[in-house]
Tab-separated table of C-alpha atoms and ligand atoms in Angstrom:
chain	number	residue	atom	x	y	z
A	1	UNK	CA	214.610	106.330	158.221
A	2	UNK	CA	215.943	103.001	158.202
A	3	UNK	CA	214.806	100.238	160.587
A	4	UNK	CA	216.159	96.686	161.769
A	5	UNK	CA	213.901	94.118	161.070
A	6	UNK	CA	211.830	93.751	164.296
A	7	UNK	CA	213.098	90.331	165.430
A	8	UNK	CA	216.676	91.902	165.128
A	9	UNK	CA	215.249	95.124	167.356
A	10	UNK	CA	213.717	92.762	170.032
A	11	UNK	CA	216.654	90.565	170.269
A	12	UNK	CA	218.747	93.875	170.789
A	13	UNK	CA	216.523	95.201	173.593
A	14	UNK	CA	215.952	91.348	175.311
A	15	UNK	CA	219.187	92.689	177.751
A	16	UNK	CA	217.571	95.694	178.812
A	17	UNK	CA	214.536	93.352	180.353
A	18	UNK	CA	217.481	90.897	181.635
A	19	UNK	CA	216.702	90.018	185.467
A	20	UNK	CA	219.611	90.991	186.913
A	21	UNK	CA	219.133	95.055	185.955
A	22	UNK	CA	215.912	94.838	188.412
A	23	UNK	CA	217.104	95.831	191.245
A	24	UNK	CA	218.273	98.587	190.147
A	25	UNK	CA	214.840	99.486	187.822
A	26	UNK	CA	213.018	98.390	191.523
A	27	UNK	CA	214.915	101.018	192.579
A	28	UNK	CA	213.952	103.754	190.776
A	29	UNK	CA	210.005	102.912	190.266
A	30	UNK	CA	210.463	103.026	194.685
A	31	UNK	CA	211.627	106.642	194.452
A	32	UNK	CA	209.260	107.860	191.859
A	33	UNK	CA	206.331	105.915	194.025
A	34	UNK	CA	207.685	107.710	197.079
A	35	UNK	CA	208.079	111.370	194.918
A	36	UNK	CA	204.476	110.792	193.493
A	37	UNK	CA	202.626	109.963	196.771
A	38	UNK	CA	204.424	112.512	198.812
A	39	UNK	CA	201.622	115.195	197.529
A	40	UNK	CA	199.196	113.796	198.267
A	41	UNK	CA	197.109	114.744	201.811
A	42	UNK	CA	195.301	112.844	203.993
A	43	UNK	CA	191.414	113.870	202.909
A	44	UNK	CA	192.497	114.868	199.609
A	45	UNK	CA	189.764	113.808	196.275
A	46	UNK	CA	192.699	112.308	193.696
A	47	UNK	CA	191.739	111.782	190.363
A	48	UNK	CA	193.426	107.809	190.504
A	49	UNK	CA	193.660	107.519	186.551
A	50	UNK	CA	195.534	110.551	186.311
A	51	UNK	CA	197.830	110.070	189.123
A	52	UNK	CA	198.994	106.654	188.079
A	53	UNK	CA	200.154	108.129	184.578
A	54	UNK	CA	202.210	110.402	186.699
A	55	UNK	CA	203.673	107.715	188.348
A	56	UNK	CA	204.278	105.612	185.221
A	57	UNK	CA	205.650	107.806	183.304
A	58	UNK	CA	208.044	109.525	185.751
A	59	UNK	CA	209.296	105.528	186.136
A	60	UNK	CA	209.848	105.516	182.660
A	61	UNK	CA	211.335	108.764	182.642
A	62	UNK	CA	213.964	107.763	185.956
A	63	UNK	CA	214.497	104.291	184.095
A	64	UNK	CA	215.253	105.231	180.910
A	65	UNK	CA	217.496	107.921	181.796
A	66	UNK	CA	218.420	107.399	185.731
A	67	UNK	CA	219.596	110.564	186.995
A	68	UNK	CA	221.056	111.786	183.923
A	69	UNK	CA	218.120	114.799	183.655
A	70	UNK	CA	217.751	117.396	186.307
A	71	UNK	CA	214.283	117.182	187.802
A	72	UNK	CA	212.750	120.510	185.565
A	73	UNK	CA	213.575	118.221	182.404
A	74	UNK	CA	212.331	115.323	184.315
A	75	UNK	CA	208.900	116.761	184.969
A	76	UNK	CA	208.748	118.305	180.902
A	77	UNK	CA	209.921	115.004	178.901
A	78	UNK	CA	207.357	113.101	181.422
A	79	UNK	CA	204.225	115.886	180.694
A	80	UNK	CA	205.873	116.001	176.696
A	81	UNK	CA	204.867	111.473	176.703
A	82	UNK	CA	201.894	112.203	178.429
A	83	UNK	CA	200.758	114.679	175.797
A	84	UNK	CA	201.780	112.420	173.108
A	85	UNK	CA	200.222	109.499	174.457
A	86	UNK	CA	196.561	111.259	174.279
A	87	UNK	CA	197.168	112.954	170.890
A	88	UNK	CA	198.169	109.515	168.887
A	89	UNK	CA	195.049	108.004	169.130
A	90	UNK	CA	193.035	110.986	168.114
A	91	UNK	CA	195.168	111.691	165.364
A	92	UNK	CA	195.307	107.493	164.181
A	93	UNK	CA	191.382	108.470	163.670
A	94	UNK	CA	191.082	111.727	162.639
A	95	UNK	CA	191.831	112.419	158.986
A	96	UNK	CA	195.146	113.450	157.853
A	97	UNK	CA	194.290	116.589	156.633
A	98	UNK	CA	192.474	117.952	160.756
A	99	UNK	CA	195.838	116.714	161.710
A	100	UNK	CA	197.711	119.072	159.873
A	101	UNK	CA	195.526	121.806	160.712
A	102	UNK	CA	197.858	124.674	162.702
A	103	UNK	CA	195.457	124.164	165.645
A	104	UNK	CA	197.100	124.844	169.105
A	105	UNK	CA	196.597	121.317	170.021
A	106	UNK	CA	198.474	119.928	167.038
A	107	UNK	CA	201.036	122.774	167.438
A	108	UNK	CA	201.316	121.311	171.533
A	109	UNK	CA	201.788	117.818	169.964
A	110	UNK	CA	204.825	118.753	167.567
A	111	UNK	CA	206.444	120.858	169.645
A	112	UNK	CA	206.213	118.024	172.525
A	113	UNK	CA	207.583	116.076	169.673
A	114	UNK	CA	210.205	118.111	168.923
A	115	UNK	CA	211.272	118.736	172.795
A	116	UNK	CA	211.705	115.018	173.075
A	117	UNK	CA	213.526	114.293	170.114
A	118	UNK	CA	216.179	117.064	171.181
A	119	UNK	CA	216.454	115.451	174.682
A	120	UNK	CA	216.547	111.936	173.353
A	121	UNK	CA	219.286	112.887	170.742
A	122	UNK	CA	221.876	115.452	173.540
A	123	UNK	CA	221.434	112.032	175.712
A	124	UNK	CA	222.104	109.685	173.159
A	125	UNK	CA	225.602	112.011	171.750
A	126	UNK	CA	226.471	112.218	175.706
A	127	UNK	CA	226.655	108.230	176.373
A	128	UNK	CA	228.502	107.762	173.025
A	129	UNK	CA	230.895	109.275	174.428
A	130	UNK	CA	231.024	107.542	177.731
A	131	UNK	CA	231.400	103.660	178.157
A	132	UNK	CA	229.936	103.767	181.650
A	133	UNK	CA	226.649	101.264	182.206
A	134	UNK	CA	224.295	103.965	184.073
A	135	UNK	CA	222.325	101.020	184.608
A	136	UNK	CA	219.230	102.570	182.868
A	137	UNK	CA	217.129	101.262	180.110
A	138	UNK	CA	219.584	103.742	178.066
A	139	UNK	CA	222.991	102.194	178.888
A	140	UNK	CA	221.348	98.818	178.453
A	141	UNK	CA	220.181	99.878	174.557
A	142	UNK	CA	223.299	101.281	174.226
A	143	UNK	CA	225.399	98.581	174.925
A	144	UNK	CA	223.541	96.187	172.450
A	145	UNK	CA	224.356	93.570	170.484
A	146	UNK	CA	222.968	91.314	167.947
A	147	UNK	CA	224.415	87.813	169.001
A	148	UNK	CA	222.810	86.439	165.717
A	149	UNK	CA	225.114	89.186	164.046
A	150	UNK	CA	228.650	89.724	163.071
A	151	UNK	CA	230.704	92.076	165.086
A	152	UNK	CA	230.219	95.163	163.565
A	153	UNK	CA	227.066	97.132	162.956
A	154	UNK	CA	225.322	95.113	165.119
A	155	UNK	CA	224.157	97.982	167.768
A	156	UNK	CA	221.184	99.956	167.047
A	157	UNK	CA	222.120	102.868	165.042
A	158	UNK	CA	220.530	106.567	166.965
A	159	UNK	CA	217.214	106.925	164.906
A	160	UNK	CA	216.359	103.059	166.179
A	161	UNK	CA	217.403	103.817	169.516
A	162	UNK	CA	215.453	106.898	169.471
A	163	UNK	CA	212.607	104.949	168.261
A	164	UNK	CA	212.490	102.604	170.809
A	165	UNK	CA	212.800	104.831	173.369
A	166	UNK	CA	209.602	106.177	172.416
A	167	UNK	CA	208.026	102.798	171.947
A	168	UNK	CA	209.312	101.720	175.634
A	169	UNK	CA	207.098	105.046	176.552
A	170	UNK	CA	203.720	104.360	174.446
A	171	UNK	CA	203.547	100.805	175.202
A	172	UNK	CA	205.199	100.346	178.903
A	173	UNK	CA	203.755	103.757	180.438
A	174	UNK	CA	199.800	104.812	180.168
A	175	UNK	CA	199.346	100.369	180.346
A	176	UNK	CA	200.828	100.237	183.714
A	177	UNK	CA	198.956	103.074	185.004
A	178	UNK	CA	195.722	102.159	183.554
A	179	UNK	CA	196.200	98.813	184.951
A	180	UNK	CA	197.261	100.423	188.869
A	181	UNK	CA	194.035	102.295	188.651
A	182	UNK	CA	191.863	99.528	188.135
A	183	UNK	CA	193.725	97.574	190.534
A	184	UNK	CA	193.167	100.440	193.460
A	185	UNK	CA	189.437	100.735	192.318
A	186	UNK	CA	188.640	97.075	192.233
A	187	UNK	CA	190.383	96.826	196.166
A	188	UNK	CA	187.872	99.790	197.112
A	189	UNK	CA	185.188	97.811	196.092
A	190	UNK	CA	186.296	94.317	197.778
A	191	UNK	CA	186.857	94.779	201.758
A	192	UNK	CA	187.815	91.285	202.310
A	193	UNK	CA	190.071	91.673	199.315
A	194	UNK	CA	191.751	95.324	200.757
A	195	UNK	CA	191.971	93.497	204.190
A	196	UNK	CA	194.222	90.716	203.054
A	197	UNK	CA	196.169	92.722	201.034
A	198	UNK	CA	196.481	95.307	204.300
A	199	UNK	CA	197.559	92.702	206.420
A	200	UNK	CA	200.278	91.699	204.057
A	201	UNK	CA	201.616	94.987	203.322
A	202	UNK	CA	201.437	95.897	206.936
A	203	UNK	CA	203.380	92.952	208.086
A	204	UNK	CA	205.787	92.504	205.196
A	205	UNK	CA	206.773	96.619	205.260
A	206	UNK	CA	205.947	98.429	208.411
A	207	UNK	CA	206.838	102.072	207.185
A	208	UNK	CA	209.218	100.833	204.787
A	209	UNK	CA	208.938	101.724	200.987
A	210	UNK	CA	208.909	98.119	198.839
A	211	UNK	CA	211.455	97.449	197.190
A	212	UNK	CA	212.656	94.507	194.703
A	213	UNK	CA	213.741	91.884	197.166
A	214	UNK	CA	209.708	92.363	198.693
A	215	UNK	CA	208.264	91.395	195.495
A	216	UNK	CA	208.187	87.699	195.673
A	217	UNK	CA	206.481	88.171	199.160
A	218	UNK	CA	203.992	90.079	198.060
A	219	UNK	CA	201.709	86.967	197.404
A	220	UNK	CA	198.143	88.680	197.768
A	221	UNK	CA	199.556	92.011	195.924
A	222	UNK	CA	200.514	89.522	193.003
A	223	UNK	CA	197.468	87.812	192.911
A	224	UNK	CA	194.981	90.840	192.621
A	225	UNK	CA	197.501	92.135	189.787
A	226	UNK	CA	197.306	88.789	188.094
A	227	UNK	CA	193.007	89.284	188.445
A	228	UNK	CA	193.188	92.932	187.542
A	229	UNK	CA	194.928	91.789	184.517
A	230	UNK	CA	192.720	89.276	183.775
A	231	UNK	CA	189.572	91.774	183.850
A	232	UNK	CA	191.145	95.054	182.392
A	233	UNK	CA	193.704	94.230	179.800
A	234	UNK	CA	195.479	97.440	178.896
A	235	UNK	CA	196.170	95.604	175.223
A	236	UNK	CA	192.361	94.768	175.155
A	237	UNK	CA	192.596	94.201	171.416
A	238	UNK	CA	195.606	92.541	169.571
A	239	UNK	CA	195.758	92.669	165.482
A	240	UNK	CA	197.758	90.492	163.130
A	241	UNK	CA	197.910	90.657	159.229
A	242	UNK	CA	197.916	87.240	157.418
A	243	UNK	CA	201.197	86.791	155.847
A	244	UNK	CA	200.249	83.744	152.995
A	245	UNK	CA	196.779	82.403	153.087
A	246	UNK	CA	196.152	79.541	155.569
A	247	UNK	CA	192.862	78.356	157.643
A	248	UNK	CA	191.769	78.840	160.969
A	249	UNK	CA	189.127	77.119	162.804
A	250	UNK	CA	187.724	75.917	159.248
A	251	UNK	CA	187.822	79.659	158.182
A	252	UNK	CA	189.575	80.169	154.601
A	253	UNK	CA	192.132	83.599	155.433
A	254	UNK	CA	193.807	84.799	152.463
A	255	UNK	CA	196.856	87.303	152.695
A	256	UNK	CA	196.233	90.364	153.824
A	257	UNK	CA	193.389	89.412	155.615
A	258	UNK	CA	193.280	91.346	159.604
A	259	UNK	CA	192.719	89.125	162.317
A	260	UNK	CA	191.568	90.531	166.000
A	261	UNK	CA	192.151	88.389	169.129
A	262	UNK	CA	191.026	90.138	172.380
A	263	UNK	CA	192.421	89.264	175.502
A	264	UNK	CA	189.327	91.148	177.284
A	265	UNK	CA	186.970	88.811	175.377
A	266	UNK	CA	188.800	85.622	176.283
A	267	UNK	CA	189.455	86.271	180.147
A	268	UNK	CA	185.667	86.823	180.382
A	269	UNK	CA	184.825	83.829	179.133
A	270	UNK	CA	182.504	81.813	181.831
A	271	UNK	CA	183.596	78.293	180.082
A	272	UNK	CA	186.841	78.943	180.950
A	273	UNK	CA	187.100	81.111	183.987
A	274	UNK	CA	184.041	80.258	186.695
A	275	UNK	CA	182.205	83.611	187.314
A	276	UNK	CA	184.208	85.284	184.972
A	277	UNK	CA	182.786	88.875	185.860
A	278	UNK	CA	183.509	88.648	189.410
A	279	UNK	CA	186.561	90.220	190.904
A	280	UNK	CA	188.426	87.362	192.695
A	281	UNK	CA	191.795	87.234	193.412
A	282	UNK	CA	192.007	83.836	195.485
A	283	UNK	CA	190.938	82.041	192.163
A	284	UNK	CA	194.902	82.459	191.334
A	285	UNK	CA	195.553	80.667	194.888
A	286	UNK	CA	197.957	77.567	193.893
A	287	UNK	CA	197.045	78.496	190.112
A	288	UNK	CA	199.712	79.393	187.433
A	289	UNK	CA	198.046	81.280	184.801
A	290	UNK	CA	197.104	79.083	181.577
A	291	UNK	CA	199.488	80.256	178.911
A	292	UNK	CA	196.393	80.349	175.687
A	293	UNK	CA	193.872	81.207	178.231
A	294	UNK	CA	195.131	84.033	180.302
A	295	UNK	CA	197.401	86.599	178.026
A	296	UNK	CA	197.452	90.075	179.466
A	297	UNK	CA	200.483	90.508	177.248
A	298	UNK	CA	199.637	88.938	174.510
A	299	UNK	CA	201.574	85.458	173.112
A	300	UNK	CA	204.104	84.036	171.122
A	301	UNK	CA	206.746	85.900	169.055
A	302	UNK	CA	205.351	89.497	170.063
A	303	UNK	CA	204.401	89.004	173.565
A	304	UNK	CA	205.257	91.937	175.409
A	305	UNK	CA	208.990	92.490	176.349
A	306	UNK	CA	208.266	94.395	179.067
A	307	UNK	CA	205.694	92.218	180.834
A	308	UNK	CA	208.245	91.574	184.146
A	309	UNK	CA	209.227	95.889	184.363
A	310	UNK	CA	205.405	96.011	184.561
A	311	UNK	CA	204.944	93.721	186.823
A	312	UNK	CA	207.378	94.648	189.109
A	313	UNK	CA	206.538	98.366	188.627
A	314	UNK	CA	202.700	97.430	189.557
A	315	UNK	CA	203.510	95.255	192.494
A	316	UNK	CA	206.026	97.706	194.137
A	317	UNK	CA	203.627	100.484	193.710
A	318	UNK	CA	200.454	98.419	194.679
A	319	UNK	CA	202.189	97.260	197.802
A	320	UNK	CA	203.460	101.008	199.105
A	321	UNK	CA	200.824	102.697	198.274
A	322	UNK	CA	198.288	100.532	200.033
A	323	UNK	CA	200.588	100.423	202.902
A	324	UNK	CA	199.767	104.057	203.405
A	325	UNK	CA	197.242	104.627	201.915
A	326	UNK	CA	193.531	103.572	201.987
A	327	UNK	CA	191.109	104.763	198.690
A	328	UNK	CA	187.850	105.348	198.617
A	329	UNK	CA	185.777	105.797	195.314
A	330	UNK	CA	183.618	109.085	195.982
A	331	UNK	CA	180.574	107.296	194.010
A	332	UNK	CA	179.180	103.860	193.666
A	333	UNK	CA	178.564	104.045	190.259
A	334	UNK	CA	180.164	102.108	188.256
A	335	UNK	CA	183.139	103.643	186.922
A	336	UNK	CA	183.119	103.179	182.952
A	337	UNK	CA	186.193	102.454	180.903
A	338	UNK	CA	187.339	104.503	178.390
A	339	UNK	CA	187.862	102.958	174.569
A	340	UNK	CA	190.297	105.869	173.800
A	341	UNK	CA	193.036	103.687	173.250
A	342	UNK	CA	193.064	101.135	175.914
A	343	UNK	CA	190.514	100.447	178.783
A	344	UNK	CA	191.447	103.123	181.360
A	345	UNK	CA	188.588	103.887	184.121
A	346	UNK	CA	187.597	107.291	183.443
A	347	UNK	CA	186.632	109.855	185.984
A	348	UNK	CA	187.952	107.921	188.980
A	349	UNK	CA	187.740	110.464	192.031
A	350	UNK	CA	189.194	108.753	195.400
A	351	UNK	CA	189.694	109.845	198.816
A	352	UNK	CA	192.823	109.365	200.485
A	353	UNK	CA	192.602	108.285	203.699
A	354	UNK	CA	196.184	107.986	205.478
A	355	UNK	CA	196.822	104.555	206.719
A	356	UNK	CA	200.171	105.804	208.828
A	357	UNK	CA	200.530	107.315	212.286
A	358	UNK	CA	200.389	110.984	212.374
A	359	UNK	CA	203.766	111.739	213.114
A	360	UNK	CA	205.040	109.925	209.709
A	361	UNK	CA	201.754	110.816	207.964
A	362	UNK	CA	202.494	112.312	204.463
A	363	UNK	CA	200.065	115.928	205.727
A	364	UNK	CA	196.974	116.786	206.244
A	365	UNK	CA	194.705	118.224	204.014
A	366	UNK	CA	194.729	122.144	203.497
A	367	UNK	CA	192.378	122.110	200.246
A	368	UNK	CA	190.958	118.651	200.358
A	369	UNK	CA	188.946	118.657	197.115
A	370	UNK	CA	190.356	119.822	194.103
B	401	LIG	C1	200.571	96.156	182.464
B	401	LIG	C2	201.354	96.675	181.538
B	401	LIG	C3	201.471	96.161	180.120
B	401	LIG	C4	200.574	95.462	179.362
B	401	LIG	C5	199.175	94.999	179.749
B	401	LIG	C6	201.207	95.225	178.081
B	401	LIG	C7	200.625	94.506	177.044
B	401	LIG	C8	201.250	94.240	175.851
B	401	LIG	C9	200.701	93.405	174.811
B	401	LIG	C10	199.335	92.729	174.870
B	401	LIG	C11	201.608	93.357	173.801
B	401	LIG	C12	201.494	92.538	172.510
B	401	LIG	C13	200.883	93.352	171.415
B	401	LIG	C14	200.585	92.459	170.241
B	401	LIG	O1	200.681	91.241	170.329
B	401	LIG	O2	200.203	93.015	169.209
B	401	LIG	C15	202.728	94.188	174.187
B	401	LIG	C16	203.842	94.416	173.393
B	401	LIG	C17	204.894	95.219	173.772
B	401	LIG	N1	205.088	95.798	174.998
B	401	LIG	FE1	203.839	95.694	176.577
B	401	LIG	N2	202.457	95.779	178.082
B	401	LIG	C18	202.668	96.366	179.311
B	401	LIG	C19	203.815	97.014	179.739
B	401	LIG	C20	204.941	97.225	178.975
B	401	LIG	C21	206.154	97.876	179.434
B	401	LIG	C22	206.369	98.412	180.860
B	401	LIG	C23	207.009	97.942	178.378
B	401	LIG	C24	208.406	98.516	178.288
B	401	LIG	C25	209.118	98.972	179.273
B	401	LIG	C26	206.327	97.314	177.258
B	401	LIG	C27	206.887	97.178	176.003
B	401	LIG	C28	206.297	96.475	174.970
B	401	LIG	C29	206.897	96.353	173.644
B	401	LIG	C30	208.227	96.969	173.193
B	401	LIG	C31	206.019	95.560	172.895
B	401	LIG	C32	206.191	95.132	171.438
B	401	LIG	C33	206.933	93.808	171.407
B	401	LIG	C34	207.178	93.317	169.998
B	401	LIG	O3	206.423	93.702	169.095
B	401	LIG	O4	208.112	92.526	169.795
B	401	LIG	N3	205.098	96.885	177.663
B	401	LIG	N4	202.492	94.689	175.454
């Protein structure tokens, strides 16, 4: 299959993450908050990891393709990324040969493959043949064009669209979500911290649902994102491959050489961050992140193009779902991260408690532990 260079791909999909299509992404992530949280019951044990990938993905879903899918297809193409997310990582570390083994699991993971790759190509044909801007991530990767280019073949061609389609999924999705969870566990385990951000929410939305213009007032919500961030990195380890041999810190590298950098190691640091293990949001009070210090999303020419979806994603669905919402961890033990592929908290069973009057309350709980 033949591929753009990568600088030529990012520069096609830098419109896509352009500011003025987030209202209408804001949009979107509010209903799929809203369609997520209606389940769930005053009373009711969630499992938090698992219910943020729902949300993620079903905003990746409703962004990529707005309302283009009926809501059975929805649910399937957001359970067929789900699937794939968890199988890549075994199958990057199991040998080839397991992973061609006719096992049901592997025959799951192609045929979620498969189901994806006819969706993404029917949508794909359908907007060639209409000019319309859906306003989705689609129309926006669509309508691309390489400004460095001529006029001509400069759009992506459909194998490079469907590739980045799926690598707006892998990276954008299961990091948001793991990065919610934490957020929502680290609150439960800070009163003072859940307080301020209650009295926020509660002023700024009453019984509203957040939406984009509430993001910039969301100053506490922001801050315990920025700290979450700091703590859990979803990209916890970054690689690079030398490209000519060179020197770093005194250290000959020739070509080829791998180099790690992990964001997780650096934001603990206790020379640069003052009790660097301790969840505190107010350190960001009046503080602007350092820019080599503090890189949740990595740095330089392959920082992450997504970094202000995800933040906007996380802060909308911070903000609601506290509004409504208060979570309590069922143990005190400290929840331990899982190395599957990024550092998600595993095993995280909350308690809803409904924050809302009863007559708007979201339900009461029929089975309240599942
Ligand atoms: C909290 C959520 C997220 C975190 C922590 C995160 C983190 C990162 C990091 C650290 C990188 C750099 C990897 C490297 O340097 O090797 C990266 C790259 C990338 N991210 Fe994100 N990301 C998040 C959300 C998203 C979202 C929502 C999208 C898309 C909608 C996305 C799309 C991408 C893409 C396409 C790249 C590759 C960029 C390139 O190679 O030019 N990410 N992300």
């Amino acid at each position: 299959m033949h591929l753009c260079h990568p600088s030529t791909q990012r520069r096609l999909c830098q419109p896509t993450f352009r500011l003025e299509r987030f209202p209408g992404y804001a949009e979107v992530m509010a209903t799929a908050v809203e369609d997520v949280t209606r389940s769930w019951r005053d009373g009711q044990v969630i499992d938090l990891s698992s219910e943020m990938s729902k949300l993620t993905v079903r905003v990746a879903v409703r962004t990529m393709f707005s309302t283009a899918l009926p809501e059975t297809t929805v649910q399937q193409v957001a359970d067929d990324f789900s699937l794939i997310a968890k199988g890549m990582f075994r199958r990057m570390v199991m040998p080839p040969l397991i992973n061609h083994l006719p096992t049901p699991g592997t025959r799951r993971y192609y045929q979620a493959k498969d189901r994806l790759r006819q969706v993404g190509a029917q949508l794909i044909a359908e907007r060639r043949s209409d000019d319309r801007d859906h306003g989705d991530l689609l129309s926006s990767l669509l309508s691309a064009r390489d400004p460095e280019a001529g006029t001509g073949s400069a759009s992506m061609t459909d194998s490079e669209l469907s590739d980045q389609i799926f690598t707006f999924f892998l990276a954008g999705a299961e990091t948001t979500a793991s990065t919610l969870a934490w957020a929502l566990y680290m609150l439960g385990r800070a009163p003072e911290v859940e307080q301020a951000v209650h009295a926020e929410v509660d002023h700024l939305l009453t019984d509203r649902t957040a939406g984009f213009d509430d993001v910039g007032n969301l100053p506490t919500v922001n801050r315990v994102l920025t700290e979450t961030l700091r703590m859990y990195p979803a990209g916890w380890l970054l690689t690079r491959v030398v490209s000519r041999d060179t020197e770093l810190a005194g250290i000959h590298l020739p070509e080829g050489t791998t180099v790690a950098v992990s964001p997780h190691i650096i934001h603990r640091r206790e020379d640069i961050y003052e009790r660097a293990n301790e969840f505190s949001p107010s350190r960001w009070e009046g503080v602007k992140p350092d820019r080599t210090t503090y890189i949740p999303f990595g740095a330089g020419a392959r920082k992450c193009i997504g970094d202000q979806f995800a933040l906007t994603e996380a802060s909308l669905a911070l903000a609601t779902i506290t509004a409504r919402w208060q979570l309590t961890a069922l143990s005190d033990r400290p929840v331990s991260a899982s190395l599957k592929h990024l550092p998600a908290p595993r095993n995280l069973m909350t308690r809803l408690t409904s924050r809302i009057s009863a007559d708007t309350a979201p339900g009461t709980a029929e089975q309240p532990v599942k």
